N, CA, C and O atoms as a DFTB+ gen file, in Angstrom:
416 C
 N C O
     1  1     212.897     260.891     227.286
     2  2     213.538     260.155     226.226
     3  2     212.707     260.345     224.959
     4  3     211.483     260.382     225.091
     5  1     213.218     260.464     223.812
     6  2     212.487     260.998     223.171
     7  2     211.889     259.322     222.228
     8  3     212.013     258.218     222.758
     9  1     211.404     259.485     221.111
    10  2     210.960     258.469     220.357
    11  2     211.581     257.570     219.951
    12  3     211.516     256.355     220.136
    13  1     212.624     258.620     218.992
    14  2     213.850     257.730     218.466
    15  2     214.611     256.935     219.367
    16  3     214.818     255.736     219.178
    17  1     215.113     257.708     220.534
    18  2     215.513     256.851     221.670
    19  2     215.171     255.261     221.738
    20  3     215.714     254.200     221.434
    21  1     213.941     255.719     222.321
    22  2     213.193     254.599     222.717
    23  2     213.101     253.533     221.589
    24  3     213.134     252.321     221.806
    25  1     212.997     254.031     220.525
    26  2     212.601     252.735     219.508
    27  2     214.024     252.060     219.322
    28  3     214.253     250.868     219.527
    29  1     214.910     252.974     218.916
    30  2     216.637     252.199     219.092
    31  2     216.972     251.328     220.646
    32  3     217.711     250.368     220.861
    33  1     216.310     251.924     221.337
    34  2     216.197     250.957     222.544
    35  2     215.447     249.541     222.397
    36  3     215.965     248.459     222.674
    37  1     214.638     249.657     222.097
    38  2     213.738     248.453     222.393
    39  2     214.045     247.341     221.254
    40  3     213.983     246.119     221.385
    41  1     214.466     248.243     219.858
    42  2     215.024     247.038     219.134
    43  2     216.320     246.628     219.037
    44  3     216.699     245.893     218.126
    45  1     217.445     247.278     220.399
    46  2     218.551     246.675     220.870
    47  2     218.077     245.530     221.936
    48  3     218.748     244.497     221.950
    49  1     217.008     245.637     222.797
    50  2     216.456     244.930     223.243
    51  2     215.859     243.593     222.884
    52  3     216.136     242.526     223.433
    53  1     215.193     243.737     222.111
    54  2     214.896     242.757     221.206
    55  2     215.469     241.799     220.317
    56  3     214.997     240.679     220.122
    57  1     216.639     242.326     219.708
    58  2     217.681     241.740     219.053
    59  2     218.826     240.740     220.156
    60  3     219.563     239.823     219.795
    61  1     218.639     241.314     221.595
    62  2     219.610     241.224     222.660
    63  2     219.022     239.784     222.748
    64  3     219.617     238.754     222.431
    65  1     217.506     239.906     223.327
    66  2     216.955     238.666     223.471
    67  2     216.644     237.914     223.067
    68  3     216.199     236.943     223.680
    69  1     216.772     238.060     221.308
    70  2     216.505     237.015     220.373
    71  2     217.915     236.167     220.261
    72  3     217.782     234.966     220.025
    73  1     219.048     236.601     220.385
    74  2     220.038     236.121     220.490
    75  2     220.570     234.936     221.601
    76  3     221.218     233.905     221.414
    77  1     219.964     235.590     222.931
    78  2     220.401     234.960     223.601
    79  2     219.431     233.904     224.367
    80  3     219.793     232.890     224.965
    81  1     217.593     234.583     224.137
    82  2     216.683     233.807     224.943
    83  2     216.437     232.099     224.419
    84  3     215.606     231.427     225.028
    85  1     217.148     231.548     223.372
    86  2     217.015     230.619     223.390
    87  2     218.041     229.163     224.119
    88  3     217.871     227.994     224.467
    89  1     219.206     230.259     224.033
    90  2     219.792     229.328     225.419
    91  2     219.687     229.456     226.734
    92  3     220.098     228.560     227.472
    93  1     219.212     230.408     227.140
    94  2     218.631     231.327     228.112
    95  2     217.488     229.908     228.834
    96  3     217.509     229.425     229.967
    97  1     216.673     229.600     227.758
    98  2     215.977     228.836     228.031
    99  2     215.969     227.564     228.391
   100  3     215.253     226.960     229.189
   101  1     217.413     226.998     227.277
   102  2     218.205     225.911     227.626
   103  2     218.407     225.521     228.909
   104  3     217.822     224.580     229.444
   105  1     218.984     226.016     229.271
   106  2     219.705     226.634     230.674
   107  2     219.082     226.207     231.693
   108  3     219.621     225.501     232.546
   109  1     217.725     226.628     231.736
   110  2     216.651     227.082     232.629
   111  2     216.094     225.805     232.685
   112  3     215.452     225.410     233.658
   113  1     216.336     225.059     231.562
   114  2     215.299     224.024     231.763
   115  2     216.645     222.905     232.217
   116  3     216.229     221.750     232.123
   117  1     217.612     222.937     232.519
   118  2     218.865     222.029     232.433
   119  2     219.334     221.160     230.980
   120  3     219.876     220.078     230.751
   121  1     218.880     222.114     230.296
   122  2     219.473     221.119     228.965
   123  2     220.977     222.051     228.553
   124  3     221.184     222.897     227.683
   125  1     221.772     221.509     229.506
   126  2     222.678     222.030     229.463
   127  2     223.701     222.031     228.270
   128  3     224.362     222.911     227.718
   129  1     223.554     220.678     228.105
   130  2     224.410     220.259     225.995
   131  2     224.135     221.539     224.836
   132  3     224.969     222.159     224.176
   133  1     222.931     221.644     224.860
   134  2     222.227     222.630     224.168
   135  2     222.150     223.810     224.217
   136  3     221.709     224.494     223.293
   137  1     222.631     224.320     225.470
   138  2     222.716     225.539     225.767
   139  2     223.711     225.720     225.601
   140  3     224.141     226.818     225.247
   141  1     224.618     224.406     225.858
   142  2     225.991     225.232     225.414
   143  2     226.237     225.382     223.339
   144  3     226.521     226.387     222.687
   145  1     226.046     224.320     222.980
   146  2     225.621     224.794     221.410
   147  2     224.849     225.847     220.834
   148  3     225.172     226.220     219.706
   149  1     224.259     226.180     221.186
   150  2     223.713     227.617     221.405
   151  2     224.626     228.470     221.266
   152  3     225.127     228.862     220.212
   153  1     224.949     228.890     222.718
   154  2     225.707     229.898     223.358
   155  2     227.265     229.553     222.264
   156  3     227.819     230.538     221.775
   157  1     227.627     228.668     222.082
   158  2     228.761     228.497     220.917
   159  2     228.641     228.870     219.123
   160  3     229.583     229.214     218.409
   161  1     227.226     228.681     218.706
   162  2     226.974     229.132     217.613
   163  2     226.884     231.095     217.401
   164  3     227.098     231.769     216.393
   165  1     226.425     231.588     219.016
   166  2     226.687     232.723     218.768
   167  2     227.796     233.199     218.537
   168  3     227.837     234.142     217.746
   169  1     228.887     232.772     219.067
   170  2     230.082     232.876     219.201
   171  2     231.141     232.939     217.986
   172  3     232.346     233.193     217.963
   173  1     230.132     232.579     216.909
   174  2     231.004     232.518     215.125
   175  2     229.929     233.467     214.783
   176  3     230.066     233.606     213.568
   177  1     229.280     233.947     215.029
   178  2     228.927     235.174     214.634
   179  2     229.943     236.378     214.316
   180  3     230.642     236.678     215.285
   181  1     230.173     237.168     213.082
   182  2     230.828     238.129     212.675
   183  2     230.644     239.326     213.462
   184  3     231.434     240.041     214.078
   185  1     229.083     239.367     213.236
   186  2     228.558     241.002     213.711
   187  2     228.656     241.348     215.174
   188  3     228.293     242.437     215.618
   189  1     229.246     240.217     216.023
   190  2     228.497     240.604     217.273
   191  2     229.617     241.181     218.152
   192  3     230.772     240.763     218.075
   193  1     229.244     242.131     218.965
   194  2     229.893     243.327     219.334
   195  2     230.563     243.242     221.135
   196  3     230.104     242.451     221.959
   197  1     231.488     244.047     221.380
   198  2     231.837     243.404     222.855
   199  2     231.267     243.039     223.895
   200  3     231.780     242.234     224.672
   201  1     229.824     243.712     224.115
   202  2     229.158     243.603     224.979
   203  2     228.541     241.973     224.751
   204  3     228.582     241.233     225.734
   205  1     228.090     241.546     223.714
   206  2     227.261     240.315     223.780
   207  2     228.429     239.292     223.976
   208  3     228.376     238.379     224.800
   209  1     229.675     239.571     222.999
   210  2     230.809     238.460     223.166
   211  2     231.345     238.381     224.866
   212  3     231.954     237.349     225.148
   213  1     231.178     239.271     225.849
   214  2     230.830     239.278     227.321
   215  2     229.996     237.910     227.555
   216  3     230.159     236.742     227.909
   217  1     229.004     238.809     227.131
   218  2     227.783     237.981     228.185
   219  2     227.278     236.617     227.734
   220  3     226.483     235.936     228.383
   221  1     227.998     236.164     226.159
   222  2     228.096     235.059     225.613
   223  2     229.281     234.059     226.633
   224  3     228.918     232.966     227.070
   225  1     230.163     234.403     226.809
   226  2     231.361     233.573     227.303
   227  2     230.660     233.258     228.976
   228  3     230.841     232.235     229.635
   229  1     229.845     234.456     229.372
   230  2     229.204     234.360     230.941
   231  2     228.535     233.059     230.868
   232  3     228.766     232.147     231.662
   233  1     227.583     232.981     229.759
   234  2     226.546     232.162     229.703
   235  2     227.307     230.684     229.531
   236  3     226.804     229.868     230.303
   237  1     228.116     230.266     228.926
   238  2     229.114     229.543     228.277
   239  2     229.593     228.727     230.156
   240  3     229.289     227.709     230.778
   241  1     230.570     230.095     230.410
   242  2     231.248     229.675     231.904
   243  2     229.775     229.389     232.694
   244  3     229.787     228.169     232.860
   245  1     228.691     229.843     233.181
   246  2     227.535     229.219     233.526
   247  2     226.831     227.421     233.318
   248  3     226.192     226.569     233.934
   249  1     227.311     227.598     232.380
   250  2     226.688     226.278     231.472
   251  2     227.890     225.175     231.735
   252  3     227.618     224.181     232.408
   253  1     229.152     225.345     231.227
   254  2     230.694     224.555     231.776
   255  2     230.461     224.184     233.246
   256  3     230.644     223.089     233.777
   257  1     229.975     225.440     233.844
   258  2     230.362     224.512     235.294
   259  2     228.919     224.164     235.605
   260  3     228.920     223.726     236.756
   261  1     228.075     224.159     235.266
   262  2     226.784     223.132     235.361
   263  2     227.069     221.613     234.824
   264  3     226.365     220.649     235.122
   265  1     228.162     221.570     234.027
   266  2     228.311     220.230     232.701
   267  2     229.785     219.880     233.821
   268  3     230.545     218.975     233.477
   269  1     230.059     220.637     235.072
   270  2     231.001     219.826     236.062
   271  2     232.475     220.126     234.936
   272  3     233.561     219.593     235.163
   273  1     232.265     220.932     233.906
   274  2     233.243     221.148     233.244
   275  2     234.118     222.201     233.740
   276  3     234.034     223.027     232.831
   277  1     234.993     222.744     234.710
   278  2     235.433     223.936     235.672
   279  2     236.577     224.414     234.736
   280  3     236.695     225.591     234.395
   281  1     237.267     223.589     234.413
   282  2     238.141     224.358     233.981
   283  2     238.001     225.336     232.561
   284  3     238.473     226.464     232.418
   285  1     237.066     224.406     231.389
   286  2     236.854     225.500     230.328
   287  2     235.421     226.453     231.352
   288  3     235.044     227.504     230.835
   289  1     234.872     226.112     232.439
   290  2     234.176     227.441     232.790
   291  2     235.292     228.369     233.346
   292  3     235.309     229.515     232.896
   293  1     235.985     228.108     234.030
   294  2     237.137     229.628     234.621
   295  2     237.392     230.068     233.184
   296  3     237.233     231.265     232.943
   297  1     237.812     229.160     232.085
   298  2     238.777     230.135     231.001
   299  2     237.847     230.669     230.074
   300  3     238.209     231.490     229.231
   301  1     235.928     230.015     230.217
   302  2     235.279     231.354     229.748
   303  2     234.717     232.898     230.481
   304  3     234.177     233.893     229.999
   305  1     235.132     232.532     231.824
   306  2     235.332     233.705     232.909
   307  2     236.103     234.774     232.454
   308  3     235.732     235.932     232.259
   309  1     236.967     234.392     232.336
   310  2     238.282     234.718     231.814
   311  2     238.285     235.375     230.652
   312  3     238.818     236.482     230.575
   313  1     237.627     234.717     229.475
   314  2     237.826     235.571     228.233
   315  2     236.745     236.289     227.852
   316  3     236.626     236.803     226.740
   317  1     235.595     236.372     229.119
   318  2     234.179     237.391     229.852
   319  2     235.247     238.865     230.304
   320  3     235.323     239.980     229.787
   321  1     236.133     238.105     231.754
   322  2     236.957     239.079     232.329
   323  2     237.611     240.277     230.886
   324  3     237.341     241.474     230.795
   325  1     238.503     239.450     229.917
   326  2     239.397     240.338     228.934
   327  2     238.958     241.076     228.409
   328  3     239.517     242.141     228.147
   329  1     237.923     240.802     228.106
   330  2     236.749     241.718     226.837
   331  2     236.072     243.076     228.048
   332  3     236.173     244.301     227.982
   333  1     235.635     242.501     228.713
   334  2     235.383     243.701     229.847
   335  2     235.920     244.464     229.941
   336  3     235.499     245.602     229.740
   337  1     237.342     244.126     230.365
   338  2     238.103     245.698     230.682
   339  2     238.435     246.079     229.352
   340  3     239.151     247.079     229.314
   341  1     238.066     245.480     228.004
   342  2     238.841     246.284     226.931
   343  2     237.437     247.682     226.695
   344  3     237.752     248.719     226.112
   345  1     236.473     247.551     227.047
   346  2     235.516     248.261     227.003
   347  2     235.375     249.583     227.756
   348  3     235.624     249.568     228.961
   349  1     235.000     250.730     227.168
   350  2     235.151     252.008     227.972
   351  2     234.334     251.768     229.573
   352  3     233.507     250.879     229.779
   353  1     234.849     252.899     230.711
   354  2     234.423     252.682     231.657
   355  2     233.432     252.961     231.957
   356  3     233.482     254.176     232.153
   357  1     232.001     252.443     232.231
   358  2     231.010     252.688     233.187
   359  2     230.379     251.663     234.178
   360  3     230.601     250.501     234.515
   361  1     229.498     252.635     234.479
   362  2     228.616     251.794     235.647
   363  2     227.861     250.206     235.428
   364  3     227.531     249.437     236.332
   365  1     227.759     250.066     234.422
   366  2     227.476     248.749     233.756
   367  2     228.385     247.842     233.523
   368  3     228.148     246.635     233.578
   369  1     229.911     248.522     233.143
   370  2     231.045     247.489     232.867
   371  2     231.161     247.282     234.118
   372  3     231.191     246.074     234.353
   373  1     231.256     248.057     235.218
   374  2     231.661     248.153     236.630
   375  2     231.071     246.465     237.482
   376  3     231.754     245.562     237.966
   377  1     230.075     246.562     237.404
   378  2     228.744     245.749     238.007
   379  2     229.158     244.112     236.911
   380  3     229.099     242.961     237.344
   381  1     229.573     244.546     235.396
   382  2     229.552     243.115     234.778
   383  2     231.108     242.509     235.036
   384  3     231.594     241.415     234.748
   385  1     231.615     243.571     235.635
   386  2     233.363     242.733     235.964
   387  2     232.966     242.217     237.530
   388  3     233.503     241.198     237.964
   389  1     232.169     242.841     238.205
   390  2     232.114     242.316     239.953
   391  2     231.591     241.017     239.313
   392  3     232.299     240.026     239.496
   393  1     230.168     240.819     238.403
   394  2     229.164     239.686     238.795
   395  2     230.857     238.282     238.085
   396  3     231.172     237.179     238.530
   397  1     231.536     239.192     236.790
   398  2     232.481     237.908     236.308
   399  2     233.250     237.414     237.693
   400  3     233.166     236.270     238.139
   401  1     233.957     238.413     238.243
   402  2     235.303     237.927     239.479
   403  2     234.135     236.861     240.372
   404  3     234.471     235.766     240.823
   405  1     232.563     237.517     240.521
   406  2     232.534     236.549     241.855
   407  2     231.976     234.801     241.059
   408  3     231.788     233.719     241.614
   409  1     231.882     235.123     239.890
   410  2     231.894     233.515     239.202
   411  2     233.196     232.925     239.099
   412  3     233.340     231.711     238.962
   413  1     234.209     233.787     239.164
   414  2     235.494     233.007     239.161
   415  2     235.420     232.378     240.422
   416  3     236.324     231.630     240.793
């Protein structure tokens, strides 16, 4: 991999986890209210691209049915599921539609 690679890597990386490690953390610690405000403020974000609007709604349906909230967690499953398949096919979409179906 060459340099450039790597550096466009690591600051997709970085940007990935600045985004999301603070509800991430929420989460983790059960402050579940917060995590979901979080995970909802990303969500009016302009810039953000199919892959995070995925794994935003995951975190969301995660957090809903921790808060005993089931039904808006299936319908952020759900709008995890839509965005998925609108995305070209690989081995990564493959693996992030199994982990959505088995949270449904």
């Amino acid at each position: 991999m060459s340099d450039e690679n790597v550096t466009a890597t690591t600051t997709s990386v970085e940007k990935y986890n600045d985004l999301f490690s603070q509800g991430d953390l929420w989460f983790w610690k059960c402050e579940y209210k917060k995590a979901k405000e979080h995970f909802q403020t990303i969500l009016n974000q302009p810039s953000l691209n199919l892959l995070d609007l995925a794994r935003c709604y995951s975190s969301l349906g995660a957090v809903n049915a921790k808060l005993q909230n089931y039904e808006e967690a299936l319908n952020n499953y759900h709008e995890q599921l839509d965005i998925l398949l609108k995305l070209d096919m690989s081995e990564q979409k493959e693996n992030n539609i199994a982990k959505c179906n088995m949270s449904i």
